[in-house]
Amino acid sequence: MKPTFPILRANLLATATAACMSAPAWSISYGTYDARAMGMGSVGVAAGNTENAIFYNPALLALHDGDEDSSRDGRLFVPIVILQASGAYSEAVDIADQDLDGALSSAVDNFNANQDAASAGQVSAALTDLDGAIDDLANEDIGLDNFIGFNISEPGDREGGAFFFGTRIMAGGRATVPEQDRAVVDRYQSAMDIIAAGGTLADIDPELVDDDGNLIDPNDSLSSSVDIGAVALTEWGVAFAKEIDVMGLPVSFGATPKAVRVDVYRESRGYSDGDLNFDDNYKSHYTINGDIGVAVEFAKHYRIGMAIKDVVPHDFQSTSVDEVTLRPRSRMGVAYTNSLFQIGVDMDLNEIEPLAGEAPYQDAAIGVEFTPFWGWDFRAGYQMDMTGVRDYSYSAGLAYKVTRFVFEFSYLKGSASEGGGVQLGWAF
């Protein structure tokens, strides 16, 4: 109920990184880092190309024919912007903007000053708005996963390299609203309806009135709580890949060593504890990590790939005892590709524990790209959670290249989520 208002007002609007639900440790998902992959359902381990290989499978950098000085297949993308949020997150931002808790307190103060039917109606209206917010947000998952950065890639003849810099901001969780808080709203709503119809304070539940004959502010009786968590991963990475012969089979191997900064925020707050204090509950960490990948291409059209992000596990604490666990995340993909059409399927090989401790999930996705004529790419994708915990999503994307300029856009929509991506590039 109420924790979504004063707390999220300070949190969601100011930082766009908050979410709620309790748990002692969090993990981080594989992620979506560019507009092409978003438009294709976030596939990229096998269906990726040399332009986005550094994000999903660095081994794909070596699946390229031709010298880097003559192919013009090098790319610089800046900026890359990916935004994803649950529907409940958008609702929380809207509700926080309305200051419903403050409106209710003001209506109660006005009623105590006048104690007439009109002021009772104002309290009743404020309670109705609050009750509607409860229905929208109570015990709903709130999620956020954004990325902004740039990358540069230069593939060679069955080898390649790339560099990227970017920050990924993640949050996830749930507002906890006990049934007794719902009952408080219902009791006050009934009392105000009685007075608005011509009754007096003597006609309502005496527990709602203090010794001085004033209506008690219902905000003081609410016991909802939130457990806020947010993580920002800032990474600098250099990828390299090489195709080598393994018992007569050409196999591409790739790696991306990275310098990583991890900013962790974690705080548990009760309804009456006031606004969040980010300065006291925020901590930064620095470490070194890396991604690795392997890919095999058969008959120039068929691919299979596997990649692991953050191969070295690390635990990072906020100023509280709670931890973010950066565990290795493995994903496998298969793809068919030619000059006109690509289709790929990716699947997480292990379950992911979300940031704020919801049930584990494991994603699978399918994506297609169609190039009907030079300079245009049309994309579509579908992603689902194999555990059935999270909602499915559909996505679409478009890329247009004119001379050396590249423009790419994507849009994602699920019944409980929405997102979009854009990136601008230069071919060299």
Short mmCIF file of C-alpha atoms in Angstrom, two decimals:
data_model
loop_
_atom_site.label_atom_id
_atom_site.label_comp_id
_atom_site.label_asym_id
_atom_site.label_seq_id
_atom_site.Cartn_x
_atom_site.Cartn_y
_atom_site.Cartn_z
CA MET A 1 0.00 0.00 0.00
CA LYS A 2 1.60 3.21 1.19
CA PRO A 3 5.28 2.33 0.81
CA THR A 4 4.83 2.95 -2.85
CA PHE A 5 4.32 6.67 -2.23
CA PRO A 6 6.82 8.59 -0.04
CA ILE A 7 9.48 5.95 -0.54
CA LEU A 8 9.11 5.48 -4.27
CA ARG A 9 8.62 9.19 -4.80
CA ALA A 10 12.17 9.78 -3.56
CA ASN A 11 13.48 6.62 -5.13
CA LEU A 12 11.87 5.93 -8.49
CA LEU A 13 11.72 9.50 -9.69
CA ALA A 14 15.16 10.55 -8.48
CA THR A 15 17.18 7.50 -9.41
CA ALA A 16 15.02 5.18 -11.53
CA THR A 17 16.76 2.22 -9.91
CA ALA A 18 14.55 1.12 -7.04
CA ALA A 19 12.48 -1.96 -6.40
CA CYS A 20 11.22 -3.88 -3.46
CA MET A 21 11.14 -7.31 -1.85
CA SER A 22 13.28 -8.99 0.78
CA ALA A 23 16.09 -11.50 0.31
CA PRO A 24 19.67 -11.89 1.56
CA ALA A 25 21.37 -12.21 -1.84
CA TRP A 26 20.73 -11.29 -5.46
CA SER A 27 22.04 -12.38 -8.82
CA ILE A 28 22.13 -10.72 -12.24
CA SER A 29 20.60 -11.94 -15.51
CA TYR A 30 22.37 -12.36 -18.85
CA GLY A 31 21.07 -9.02 -20.11
CA THR A 32 20.15 -7.14 -23.28
CA TYR A 33 22.75 -4.63 -24.44
CA ASP A 34 21.87 -3.48 -27.95
CA ALA A 35 18.93 -2.65 -30.20
CA ARG A 36 19.52 -5.53 -32.62
CA ALA A 37 19.28 -8.21 -29.95
CA MET A 38 16.27 -6.55 -28.29
CA GLY A 39 14.41 -6.55 -31.59
CA MET A 40 15.17 -10.27 -31.95
CA GLY A 41 13.95 -11.37 -28.52
CA SER A 42 17.41 -10.90 -26.95
CA VAL A 43 19.02 -13.72 -28.92
CA GLY A 44 22.70 -13.29 -29.71
CA VAL A 45 24.82 -16.25 -28.62
CA ALA A 46 24.68 -17.83 -32.10
CA ALA A 47 22.54 -15.39 -34.12
CA GLY A 48 24.61 -12.38 -33.11
CA ASN A 49 26.97 -10.72 -35.54
CA THR A 50 30.39 -9.12 -35.31
CA GLU A 51 28.74 -5.81 -34.33
CA ASN A 52 27.23 -7.06 -31.05
CA ALA A 53 29.34 -10.17 -30.40
CA ILE A 54 31.18 -8.51 -27.52
CA PHE A 55 27.94 -8.42 -25.51
CA TYR A 56 26.68 -11.98 -26.06
CA ASN A 57 29.42 -14.26 -27.39
CA PRO A 58 32.86 -12.84 -28.24
CA ALA A 59 33.63 -15.90 -30.36
CA LEU A 60 31.28 -14.57 -33.06
CA LEU A 61 33.87 -11.89 -33.87
CA ALA A 62 35.83 -14.55 -35.76
CA LEU A 63 32.90 -15.67 -37.94
CA HIS A 64 33.85 -13.25 -40.68
CA ASP A 65 35.51 -13.52 -44.06
CA GLY A 66 37.65 -10.79 -45.51
CA ASP A 67 40.35 -8.39 -44.43
CA GLU A 68 39.33 -5.63 -42.01
CA ASP A 69 40.92 -2.96 -44.21
CA SER A 70 38.68 -3.69 -47.20
CA SER A 71 35.39 -5.12 -45.86
CA ARG A 72 34.03 -1.98 -44.11
CA ASP A 73 32.36 -4.33 -41.61
CA GLY A 74 33.80 -2.43 -38.67
CA ARG A 75 31.25 -0.58 -36.54
CA LEU A 76 31.20 2.20 -34.00
CA PHE A 77 27.91 2.50 -32.11
CA VAL A 78 27.44 5.53 -29.89
CA PRO A 79 25.22 5.86 -28.03
CA ILE A 80 23.52 2.56 -27.34
CA VAL A 81 20.43 3.05 -25.15
CA ILE A 82 18.27 0.17 -23.89
CA LEU A 83 15.31 0.80 -21.56
CA GLN A 84 13.11 -1.93 -20.05
CA ALA A 85 10.60 -1.73 -17.20
CA SER A 86 7.66 -3.68 -15.86
CA GLY A 87 4.18 -2.21 -16.14
CA ALA A 88 4.05 -1.99 -12.36
CA TYR A 89 7.16 0.20 -12.42
CA SER A 90 5.49 2.69 -14.75
CA GLU A 91 2.41 2.70 -12.53
CA ALA A 92 4.58 3.30 -9.46
CA VAL A 93 6.18 6.34 -11.07
CA ASP A 94 2.77 7.76 -11.97
CA ILE A 95 1.39 7.12 -8.49
CA ALA A 96 4.45 8.57 -6.78
CA ASP A 97 4.01 11.72 -8.85
CA GLN A 98 0.47 12.12 -7.54
CA ASP A 99 1.56 12.29 -3.86
CA LEU A 100 -1.47 10.28 -2.71
CA ASP A 101 -0.28 9.94 0.89
CA GLY A 102 0.20 13.70 1.19
CA ALA A 103 -3.21 14.33 -0.39
CA LEU A 104 -4.84 12.02 2.15
CA SER A 105 -3.17 13.73 5.12
CA SER A 106 -4.21 17.14 3.80
CA ALA A 107 -7.79 15.96 3.39
CA VAL A 108 -7.83 14.64 6.98
CA ASP A 109 -6.46 17.95 8.30
CA ASN A 110 -9.14 19.82 6.38
CA PHE A 111 -11.83 17.51 7.75
CA ASN A 112 -10.66 18.02 11.34
CA ALA A 113 -10.83 21.78 10.82
CA ASN A 114 -14.40 21.69 9.41
CA GLN A 115 -15.93 18.27 10.21
CA ASP A 116 -18.64 18.61 7.58
CA ALA A 117 -19.97 16.47 4.76
CA ALA A 118 -17.93 18.24 2.07
CA SER A 119 -14.59 17.70 3.82
CA ALA A 120 -15.57 14.09 4.56
CA GLY A 121 -16.17 13.65 0.86
CA GLN A 122 -12.64 14.89 0.18
CA VAL A 123 -11.21 12.31 2.56
CA SER A 124 -13.35 9.65 0.91
CA ALA A 125 -12.07 10.66 -2.54
CA ALA A 126 -8.44 10.54 -1.33
CA LEU A 127 -9.06 7.07 0.10
CA THR A 128 -10.58 5.93 -3.19
CA ASP A 129 -7.46 7.06 -5.05
CA LEU A 130 -5.30 5.26 -2.49
CA ASP A 131 -7.37 2.10 -2.76
CA GLY A 132 -7.01 2.13 -6.54
CA ALA A 133 -3.23 2.44 -6.19
CA ILE A 134 -3.25 -0.55 -3.84
CA ASP A 135 -5.07 -2.63 -6.45
CA ASP A 136 -2.54 -1.59 -9.10
CA LEU A 137 0.66 -2.19 -7.13
CA ALA A 138 0.08 -4.42 -4.12
CA ASN A 139 2.33 -7.48 -4.32
CA GLU A 140 3.14 -6.78 -7.97
CA ASP A 141 6.67 -7.33 -9.25
CA ILE A 142 8.49 -4.11 -10.11
CA GLY A 143 11.42 -4.43 -12.49
CA LEU A 144 13.91 -2.23 -14.28
CA ASP A 145 16.83 -3.14 -16.57
CA ASN A 146 18.54 -0.33 -18.51
CA PHE A 147 21.81 -0.06 -20.40
CA ILE A 148 23.66 2.87 -21.93
CA GLY A 149 27.08 2.70 -23.53
CA PHE A 150 29.04 2.41 -26.76
CA ASN A 151 31.08 -0.22 -28.58
CA ILE A 152 33.49 -0.49 -31.48
CA SER A 153 34.20 -3.69 -33.39
CA GLU A 154 36.59 -4.63 -36.18
CA PRO A 155 36.39 -8.14 -37.62
CA GLY A 156 39.17 -9.62 -39.71
CA ASP A 157 39.55 -12.81 -41.68
CA ARG A 158 38.33 -15.49 -39.22
CA GLU A 159 39.41 -13.33 -36.30
CA GLY A 160 38.37 -10.05 -34.74
CA GLY A 161 38.46 -7.61 -31.88
CA ALA A 162 36.13 -5.16 -30.12
CA PHE A 163 35.89 -2.72 -27.22
CA PHE A 164 32.94 -1.50 -25.20
CA PHE A 165 32.10 0.75 -22.28
CA GLY A 166 28.69 0.88 -20.64
CA THR A 167 26.56 1.00 -17.51
CA ARG A 168 23.71 -1.38 -16.80
CA ILE A 169 21.20 -0.31 -14.12
CA MET A 170 19.00 -3.04 -12.64
CA ALA A 171 16.32 -3.31 -10.00
CA GLY A 172 13.60 -5.80 -9.17
CA GLY A 173 11.21 -6.68 -6.42
CA ARG A 174 7.82 -6.21 -4.86
CA ALA A 175 5.90 -3.92 -2.50
CA THR A 176 4.49 -5.89 0.45
CA VAL A 177 1.00 -4.87 1.58
CA PRO A 178 -0.55 -6.78 4.52
CA GLU A 179 -4.28 -7.43 4.58
CA GLN A 180 -4.67 -5.35 7.74
CA ASP A 181 -3.65 -2.26 5.79
CA ARG A 182 -6.38 -2.94 3.26
CA ALA A 183 -8.80 -3.29 6.16
CA VAL A 184 -7.71 0.11 7.53
CA VAL A 185 -8.52 1.79 4.22
CA ASP A 186 -11.90 0.05 4.07
CA ARG A 187 -12.79 1.13 7.63
CA TYR A 188 -11.96 4.77 6.96
CA GLN A 189 -13.75 4.68 3.63
CA SER A 190 -16.94 3.42 5.27
CA ALA A 191 -16.69 6.03 8.04
CA MET A 192 -16.25 8.92 5.63
CA ASP A 193 -19.15 7.73 3.48
CA ILE A 194 -21.36 7.85 6.59
CA ILE A 195 -20.34 11.42 7.41
CA ALA A 196 -20.57 12.54 3.79
CA ALA A 197 -24.17 11.24 3.83
CA GLY A 198 -25.00 13.48 6.81
CA GLY A 199 -23.67 11.54 9.80
CA THR A 200 -21.27 12.72 12.51
CA LEU A 201 -18.13 11.39 14.22
CA ALA A 202 -20.41 9.82 16.81
CA ASP A 203 -21.81 7.55 14.10
CA ILE A 204 -18.48 6.00 13.06
CA ASP A 205 -16.03 3.52 14.63
CA PRO A 206 -14.69 5.27 17.79
CA GLU A 207 -11.23 3.78 17.19
CA LEU A 208 -10.87 6.18 14.25
CA VAL A 209 -11.24 9.24 16.50
CA ASP A 210 -8.69 10.53 19.03
CA ASP A 211 -9.38 11.90 22.55
CA ASP A 212 -9.70 15.44 21.19
CA GLY A 213 -12.50 14.47 18.81
CA ASN A 214 -10.35 14.55 15.66
CA LEU A 215 -10.15 11.96 12.94
CA ILE A 216 -6.89 10.01 13.20
CA ASP A 217 -4.78 10.17 10.06
CA PRO A 218 -5.02 6.68 8.45
CA ASN A 219 -1.41 7.02 7.30
CA ASP A 220 -0.39 6.49 10.95
CA SER A 221 -2.07 3.07 11.03
CA LEU A 222 -0.45 1.50 7.98
CA SER A 223 2.28 -1.09 8.47
CA SER A 224 3.36 -1.93 4.92
CA SER A 225 7.06 -2.22 4.22
CA VAL A 226 9.51 -2.31 1.34
CA ASP A 227 12.96 -3.77 0.80
CA ILE A 228 14.73 -1.65 -1.80
CA GLY A 229 17.51 -2.96 -4.01
CA ALA A 230 19.38 -1.59 -7.01
CA VAL A 231 22.65 -2.39 -8.79
CA ALA A 232 24.64 -0.46 -11.39
CA LEU A 233 27.31 -2.38 -13.34
CA THR A 234 29.82 -0.19 -15.17
CA GLU A 235 32.16 -2.20 -17.40
CA TRP A 236 35.14 -1.56 -19.66
CA GLY A 237 35.84 -4.58 -21.87
CA VAL A 238 38.13 -5.61 -24.72
CA ALA A 239 37.16 -8.68 -26.77
CA PHE A 240 39.23 -10.80 -29.09
CA ALA A 241 38.42 -13.95 -31.07
CA LYS A 242 40.21 -16.42 -33.31
CA GLU A 243 39.07 -19.41 -35.32
CA ILE A 244 41.31 -22.46 -35.03
CA ASP A 245 41.20 -26.00 -36.32
CA VAL A 246 40.15 -28.60 -33.74
CA MET A 247 40.50 -32.11 -35.13
CA GLY A 248 39.53 -30.91 -38.59
CA LEU A 249 36.66 -28.74 -37.35
CA PRO A 250 36.99 -24.93 -37.44
CA VAL A 251 36.05 -23.61 -33.99
CA SER A 252 35.98 -19.97 -32.93
CA PHE A 253 37.06 -19.05 -29.41
CA GLY A 254 36.59 -15.62 -27.88
CA ALA A 255 37.15 -13.82 -24.59
CA THR A 256 36.34 -10.41 -23.12
CA PRO A 257 38.42 -9.39 -20.09
CA LYS A 258 36.68 -6.54 -18.23
CA ALA A 259 37.25 -3.97 -15.53
CA VAL A 260 34.06 -3.71 -13.49
CA ARG A 261 32.62 -1.18 -11.06
CA VAL A 262 29.61 -2.43 -9.07
CA ASP A 263 27.43 0.10 -7.22
CA VAL A 264 25.08 -1.57 -4.75
CA TYR A 265 22.11 -0.09 -2.95
CA ARG A 266 20.02 -1.98 -0.40
CA GLU A 267 17.62 -0.79 2.28
CA SER A 268 14.62 -2.10 4.19
CA ARG A 269 12.05 0.53 5.14
CA GLY A 270 8.79 0.43 7.02
CA TYR A 271 5.80 2.56 6.05
CA SER A 272 6.44 5.16 8.76
CA ASP A 273 10.24 5.28 8.41
CA GLY A 274 10.27 8.25 6.06
CA ASP A 275 12.14 8.72 2.81
CA LEU A 276 15.03 6.60 1.63
CA ASN A 277 18.61 7.56 2.38
CA PHE A 278 20.77 6.54 -0.57
CA ASP A 279 23.97 8.05 0.82
CA ASP A 280 23.90 5.79 3.89
CA ASN A 281 22.98 2.59 2.02
CA TYR A 282 25.12 2.81 -1.10
CA LYS A 283 28.50 1.20 -1.69
CA SER A 284 30.88 0.89 -4.66
CA HIS A 285 33.18 -2.03 -5.51
CA TYR A 286 35.86 -2.53 -8.17
CA THR A 287 36.98 -5.82 -9.65
CA ILE A 288 38.26 -7.64 -12.75
CA ASN A 289 36.19 -10.25 -14.57
CA GLY A 290 35.62 -11.65 -18.04
CA ASP A 291 33.32 -13.36 -20.53
CA ILE A 292 34.20 -16.33 -22.71
CA GLY A 293 32.53 -17.96 -25.69
CA VAL A 294 32.82 -20.61 -28.34
CA ALA A 295 31.08 -20.90 -31.71
CA VAL A 296 31.07 -23.37 -34.58
CA GLU A 297 29.79 -22.60 -38.08
CA PHE A 298 28.74 -25.47 -40.36
CA ALA A 299 28.41 -25.18 -44.13
CA LYS A 300 28.53 -21.36 -43.89
CA HIS A 301 24.91 -21.21 -42.68
CA TYR A 302 24.45 -23.18 -39.45
CA ARG A 303 25.84 -22.10 -36.10
CA ILE A 304 25.96 -23.31 -32.56
CA GLY A 305 27.41 -21.23 -29.74
CA MET A 306 27.82 -21.13 -26.01
CA ALA A 307 29.00 -18.29 -23.80
CA ILE A 308 29.56 -17.56 -20.13
CA LYS A 309 29.37 -14.05 -18.72
CA ASP A 310 31.41 -13.11 -15.63
CA VAL A 311 33.31 -16.38 -15.28
CA VAL A 312 34.68 -15.45 -11.84
CA PRO A 313 31.98 -15.27 -9.13
CA HIS A 314 32.04 -12.28 -6.78
CA ASP A 315 29.94 -11.15 -3.83
CA PHE A 316 29.34 -7.44 -3.30
CA GLN A 317 27.78 -5.95 -0.18
CA SER A 318 25.83 -2.76 0.31
CA THR A 319 26.32 -0.95 3.60
CA SER A 320 23.90 -3.52 5.06
CA VAL A 321 24.64 -7.24 5.32
CA ASP A 322 22.83 -8.02 2.05
CA GLU A 323 24.84 -9.11 -0.97
CA VAL A 324 24.77 -8.96 -4.73
CA THR A 325 26.22 -12.16 -6.15
CA LEU A 326 27.81 -11.81 -9.57
CA ARG A 327 27.67 -15.46 -10.64
CA PRO A 328 28.68 -16.92 -14.00
CA ARG A 329 25.69 -16.91 -16.37
CA SER A 330 25.80 -19.44 -19.20
CA ARG A 331 23.70 -19.40 -22.34
CA MET A 332 23.54 -21.57 -25.44
CA GLY A 333 22.29 -20.71 -28.90
CA VAL A 334 21.72 -22.16 -32.36
CA ALA A 335 21.14 -20.24 -35.57
CA TYR A 336 20.68 -20.42 -39.30
CA THR A 337 21.98 -17.47 -41.29
CA ASN A 338 22.33 -16.37 -44.89
CA SER A 339 22.47 -13.05 -46.70
CA LEU A 340 18.68 -12.58 -46.66
CA PHE A 341 17.43 -14.28 -43.53
CA GLN A 342 18.57 -15.23 -40.03
CA ILE A 343 16.84 -17.14 -37.27
CA GLY A 344 18.24 -17.98 -33.87
CA VAL A 345 17.24 -19.57 -30.57
CA ASP A 346 18.91 -18.86 -27.21
CA MET A 347 18.39 -20.51 -23.83
CA ASP A 348 19.78 -19.87 -20.36
CA LEU A 349 21.60 -22.96 -19.11
CA ASN A 350 21.06 -22.11 -15.46
CA GLU A 351 18.32 -20.45 -13.42
CA ILE A 352 18.78 -16.79 -12.51
CA GLU A 353 18.02 -15.42 -9.05
CA PRO A 354 16.62 -11.90 -9.61
CA LEU A 355 17.99 -8.87 -7.83
CA ALA A 356 15.55 -8.67 -4.96
CA GLY A 357 14.89 -12.34 -4.33
CA GLU A 358 11.84 -13.27 -6.39
CA ALA A 359 11.49 -16.83 -7.65
CA PRO A 360 14.28 -17.99 -10.01
CA TYR A 361 13.67 -17.78 -13.73
CA GLN A 362 15.26 -19.19 -16.89
CA ASP A 363 14.76 -17.48 -20.24
CA ALA A 364 14.46 -18.90 -23.74
CA ALA A 365 14.05 -16.78 -26.87
CA ILE A 366 13.67 -16.96 -30.62
CA GLY A 367 14.50 -14.17 -33.04
CA VAL A 368 14.52 -13.54 -36.78
CA GLU A 369 16.09 -10.95 -39.06
CA PHE A 370 15.07 -10.36 -42.66
CA THR A 371 17.14 -8.32 -45.14
CA PRO A 372 14.98 -7.92 -48.26
CA PHE A 373 17.36 -5.41 -49.86
CA TRP A 374 20.62 -3.70 -49.07
CA GLY A 375 20.55 -1.21 -46.25
CA TRP A 376 17.39 -2.46 -44.49
CA ASP A 377 17.00 -5.10 -41.75
CA PHE A 378 13.64 -6.07 -40.22
CA ARG A 379 13.59 -7.99 -36.94
CA ALA A 380 11.15 -9.77 -34.65
CA GLY A 381 11.48 -11.87 -31.52
CA TYR A 382 9.74 -13.70 -28.71
CA GLN A 383 11.06 -14.36 -25.21
CA MET A 384 9.62 -16.53 -22.44
CA ASP A 385 10.51 -17.75 -18.98
CA MET A 386 10.76 -21.54 -18.97
CA THR A 387 9.87 -21.67 -15.27
CA GLY A 388 6.60 -19.84 -15.88
CA VAL A 389 7.33 -17.16 -13.26
CA ARG A 390 7.84 -14.17 -15.54
CA ASP A 391 5.74 -12.85 -18.38
CA TYR A 392 6.50 -13.49 -22.06
CA SER A 393 7.34 -10.61 -24.39
CA TYR A 394 7.30 -9.83 -28.10
CA SER A 395 9.72 -7.50 -29.82
CA ALA A 396 10.42 -5.92 -33.18
CA GLY A 397 13.25 -3.92 -34.63
CA LEU A 398 14.48 -2.02 -37.65
CA ALA A 399 17.93 -1.10 -38.94
CA TYR A 400 18.71 1.29 -41.77
CA LYS A 401 22.09 2.00 -43.30
CA VAL A 402 22.76 4.94 -45.59
CA THR A 403 26.31 5.42 -46.87
CA ARG A 404 28.28 4.83 -43.65
CA PHE A 405 25.59 5.86 -41.15
CA VAL A 406 23.63 3.16 -39.32
CA PHE A 407 20.36 3.70 -37.40
CA GLU A 408 18.82 0.91 -35.33
CA PHE A 409 15.62 0.86 -33.29
CA SER A 410 13.69 -1.77 -31.33
CA TYR A 411 10.54 -2.08 -29.26
CA LEU A 412 9.55 -4.73 -26.70
CA LYS A 413 6.09 -5.38 -25.25
CA GLY A 414 4.74 -7.95 -22.80
CA SER A 415 1.54 -8.07 -20.80
CA ALA A 416 3.54 -6.79 -17.78
CA SER A 417 6.59 -5.16 -19.37
CA GLU A 418 7.64 -2.66 -22.00
CA GLY A 419 10.91 -1.41 -23.42
CA GLY A 420 12.76 0.12 -26.31
CA GLY A 421 16.24 0.53 -27.73
CA VAL A 422 18.08 2.87 -30.07
CA GLN A 423 21.64 3.09 -31.32
CA LEU A 424 23.48 5.16 -33.88
CA GLY A 425 26.46 3.78 -35.76
CA TRP A 426 29.25 4.44 -38.23
CA ALA A 427 30.60 1.82 -40.63
CA PHE A 428 34.33 1.79 -41.33
#
